[in-house]
């Protein structure tokens, strides 16, 4: 059974940092694109970052470029999202996802409904 389990969310002050983790199990994701989406209350799920570790192709949403970094520990089959200089607008539930599509496709509006695997989400709240 394939599982993606997120952790690392919490409450942080604006300007602070958090690191989210997504532990994958049930299959090998080495050739898959893995990444992150987020959903704030009353808003649609939006793309944050994605990377394919076979092609090294990487994509970030404009709103997080220069502040967020996606990385991976292959030995642990875990993907990370390092979030720095957090803003109140970053408050959302963050979801990990995995799919065979390239990272550059993940920003398309129709993508969330097509991805193969999703985690259950972890809450990130940024206070002022």
mmCIF file of C-alpha atoms in Angstrom:
data_model
loop_
_atom_site.group_PDB
_atom_site.id
_atom_site.type_symbol
_atom_site.label_atom_id
_atom_site.label_comp_id
_atom_site.label_asym_id
_atom_site.label_seq_id
_atom_site.Cartn_x
_atom_site.Cartn_y
_atom_site.Cartn_z
ATOM 1 C CA UNK A 1 0.000 0.000 0.000
ATOM 2 C CA UNK A 2 1.442 3.335 -1.079
ATOM 3 C CA UNK A 3 1.516 6.013 1.580
ATOM 4 C CA UNK A 4 2.752 9.579 1.768
ATOM 5 C CA UNK A 5 2.863 10.890 5.320
ATOM 6 C CA UNK A 6 3.564 14.564 5.982
ATOM 7 C CA UNK A 7 4.901 16.018 9.197
ATOM 8 C CA UNK A 8 6.576 19.154 10.473
ATOM 9 C CA UNK A 9 3.721 21.610 10.330
ATOM 10 C CA UNK A 10 2.923 23.948 13.178
ATOM 11 C CA UNK A 11 2.605 27.521 14.334
ATOM 12 C CA UNK A 12 5.391 29.966 13.510
ATOM 13 C CA UNK A 13 5.785 33.727 13.574
ATOM 14 C CA UNK A 14 6.103 35.691 10.370
ATOM 15 C CA UNK A 15 9.709 35.717 9.238
ATOM 16 C CA UNK A 16 10.368 32.324 10.781
ATOM 17 C CA UNK A 17 11.127 28.931 9.253
ATOM 18 C CA UNK A 18 9.689 25.444 9.166
ATOM 19 C CA UNK A 19 10.725 22.240 7.473
ATOM 20 C CA UNK A 20 8.051 19.883 6.257
ATOM 21 C CA UNK A 21 8.741 16.201 5.665
ATOM 22 C CA UNK A 22 6.961 13.684 3.472
ATOM 23 C CA UNK A 23 7.820 10.056 4.123
ATOM 24 C CA UNK A 24 6.957 7.746 1.233
ATOM 25 C CA UNK A 25 6.379 4.016 1.505
ATOM 26 C CA UNK A 26 4.896 1.166 -0.487
ATOM 27 C CA UNK A 27 6.868 1.701 -3.668
ATOM 28 C CA UNK A 28 10.010 3.293 -5.059
ATOM 29 C CA UNK A 29 9.565 6.905 -6.056
ATOM 30 C CA UNK A 30 13.039 7.437 -7.457
ATOM 31 C CA UNK A 31 11.743 8.144 -10.961
ATOM 32 C CA UNK A 32 8.649 10.011 -9.839
ATOM 33 C CA UNK A 33 8.147 13.706 -9.438
ATOM 34 C CA UNK A 34 7.403 14.541 -5.826
ATOM 35 C CA UNK A 35 6.292 17.856 -4.492
ATOM 36 C CA UNK A 36 3.985 20.015 -2.463
ATOM 37 C CA UNK A 37 0.655 21.768 -2.771
ATOM 38 C CA UNK A 38 -1.164 23.892 -0.238
ATOM 39 C CA UNK A 39 -4.747 24.869 0.442
ATOM 40 C CA UNK A 40 -5.881 27.807 2.517
ATOM 41 C CA UNK A 41 -9.440 28.070 3.897
ATOM 42 C CA UNK A 42 -11.895 29.012 1.167
ATOM 43 C CA UNK A 43 -9.276 28.726 -1.569
ATOM 44 C CA UNK A 44 -8.376 26.158 -4.164
ATOM 45 C CA UNK A 45 -5.414 23.869 -3.754
ATOM 46 C CA UNK A 46 -2.352 25.542 -5.245
ATOM 47 C CA UNK A 47 1.017 24.319 -6.409
ATOM 48 C CA UNK A 48 4.064 25.092 -4.263
ATOM 49 C CA UNK A 49 7.100 23.119 -5.447
ATOM 50 C CA UNK A 50 8.050 19.908 -7.232
ATOM 51 C CA UNK A 51 11.167 18.074 -8.280
ATOM 52 C CA UNK A 52 11.992 14.980 -10.280
ATOM 53 C CA UNK A 53 15.166 13.322 -8.998
ATOM 54 C CA UNK A 54 15.640 11.325 -12.174
ATOM 55 C CA UNK A 55 15.759 14.372 -14.461
ATOM 56 C CA UNK A 56 16.555 16.947 -11.734
ATOM 57 C CA UNK A 57 13.865 19.158 -13.182
ATOM 58 C CA UNK A 58 12.516 21.526 -10.508
ATOM 59 C CA UNK A 59 9.609 23.926 -10.389
ATOM 60 C CA UNK A 60 8.477 26.468 -7.802
ATOM 61 C CA UNK A 61 5.443 28.704 -7.593
ATOM 62 C CA UNK A 62 6.385 32.365 -8.042
ATOM 63 C CA UNK A 63 5.030 33.139 -4.579
ATOM 64 C CA UNK A 64 7.640 30.934 -2.872
ATOM 65 C CA UNK A 65 10.694 31.300 -5.112
ATOM 66 C CA UNK A 66 13.741 32.300 -3.124
ATOM 67 C CA UNK A 67 12.070 31.359 0.177
ATOM 68 C CA UNK A 68 11.209 27.660 -0.131
ATOM 69 C CA UNK A 69 13.505 24.802 -1.111
ATOM 70 C CA UNK A 70 12.528 21.256 -2.001
ATOM 71 C CA UNK A 71 14.982 18.460 -1.275
ATOM 72 C CA UNK A 72 15.102 14.709 -0.812
ATOM 73 C CA UNK A 73 16.821 12.025 1.240
ATOM 74 C CA UNK A 74 16.817 8.917 -0.941
ATOM 75 C CA UNK A 75 17.976 6.665 1.867
ATOM 76 C CA UNK A 76 14.906 7.627 3.881
ATOM 77 C CA UNK A 77 12.570 7.892 0.870
ATOM 78 C CA UNK A 78 11.604 11.283 2.244
ATOM 79 C CA UNK A 79 11.003 14.634 0.586
ATOM 80 C CA UNK A 80 11.434 17.904 2.439
ATOM 81 C CA UNK A 81 10.165 21.440 2.007
ATOM 82 C CA UNK A 82 12.331 24.010 3.770
ATOM 83 C CA UNK A 83 10.281 27.156 4.242
ATOM 84 C CA UNK A 84 12.060 30.370 5.207
ATOM 85 C CA UNK A 85 10.896 33.963 5.591
ATOM 86 C CA UNK A 86 7.371 32.751 6.158
ATOM 87 C CA UNK A 87 4.485 35.134 5.624
ATOM 88 C CA UNK A 88 0.899 35.071 6.865
ATOM 89 C CA UNK A 89 -0.173 34.262 3.295
ATOM 90 C CA UNK A 90 1.722 30.971 3.606
ATOM 91 C CA UNK A 91 -0.838 29.761 6.143
ATOM 92 C CA UNK A 92 -2.474 26.638 4.713
ATOM 93 C CA UNK A 93 -2.675 22.880 4.862
ATOM 94 C CA UNK A 94 0.331 21.550 2.966
ATOM 95 C CA UNK A 95 -0.008 18.339 0.989
ATOM 96 C CA UNK A 96 2.684 16.082 -0.403
ATOM 97 C CA UNK A 97 2.076 14.456 -3.780
ATOM 98 C CA UNK A 98 3.797 12.095 -6.195
ATOM 99 C CA UNK A 99 3.225 11.472 -9.872
ATOM 100 C CA UNK A 100 4.991 10.540 -13.085
ATOM 101 C CA UNK A 101 4.275 13.908 -14.724
ATOM 102 C CA UNK A 102 7.147 16.422 -15.009
ATOM 103 C CA UNK A 103 7.495 19.211 -12.422
ATOM 104 C CA UNK A 104 6.828 21.877 -15.039
ATOM 105 C CA UNK A 105 3.288 20.504 -15.429
ATOM 106 C CA UNK A 106 2.419 20.730 -11.751
ATOM 107 C CA UNK A 107 1.522 24.425 -11.898
ATOM 108 C CA UNK A 108 -1.378 23.829 -14.276
ATOM 109 C CA UNK A 109 -4.802 24.325 -12.736
ATOM 110 C CA UNK A 110 -6.048 20.871 -13.710
ATOM 111 C CA UNK A 111 -3.072 18.997 -12.285
ATOM 112 C CA UNK A 112 -4.236 18.374 -8.678
ATOM 113 C CA UNK A 113 -7.045 16.133 -9.871
ATOM 114 C CA UNK A 114 -4.699 13.974 -11.908
ATOM 115 C CA UNK A 115 -1.824 13.202 -9.547
ATOM 116 C CA UNK A 116 -1.339 9.587 -8.511
ATOM 117 C CA UNK A 117 -0.601 9.872 -4.810
ATOM 118 C CA UNK A 118 -1.417 12.314 -2.019
ATOM 119 C CA UNK A 119 -0.635 12.628 1.646
ATOM 120 C CA UNK A 120 -3.145 13.601 4.301
ATOM 121 C CA UNK A 121 -1.766 17.113 4.814
ATOM 122 C CA UNK A 122 -0.089 19.049 7.603
ATOM 123 C CA UNK A 123 -1.215 22.438 8.905
ATOM 124 C CA UNK A 124 1.108 25.434 8.726
ATOM 125 C CA UNK A 125 -0.008 28.580 10.506
ATOM 126 C CA UNK A 126 1.997 31.796 10.300
ATOM 127 C CA UNK A 127 1.151 34.468 12.843
ATOM 128 C CA UNK A 128 1.992 38.152 12.659
#
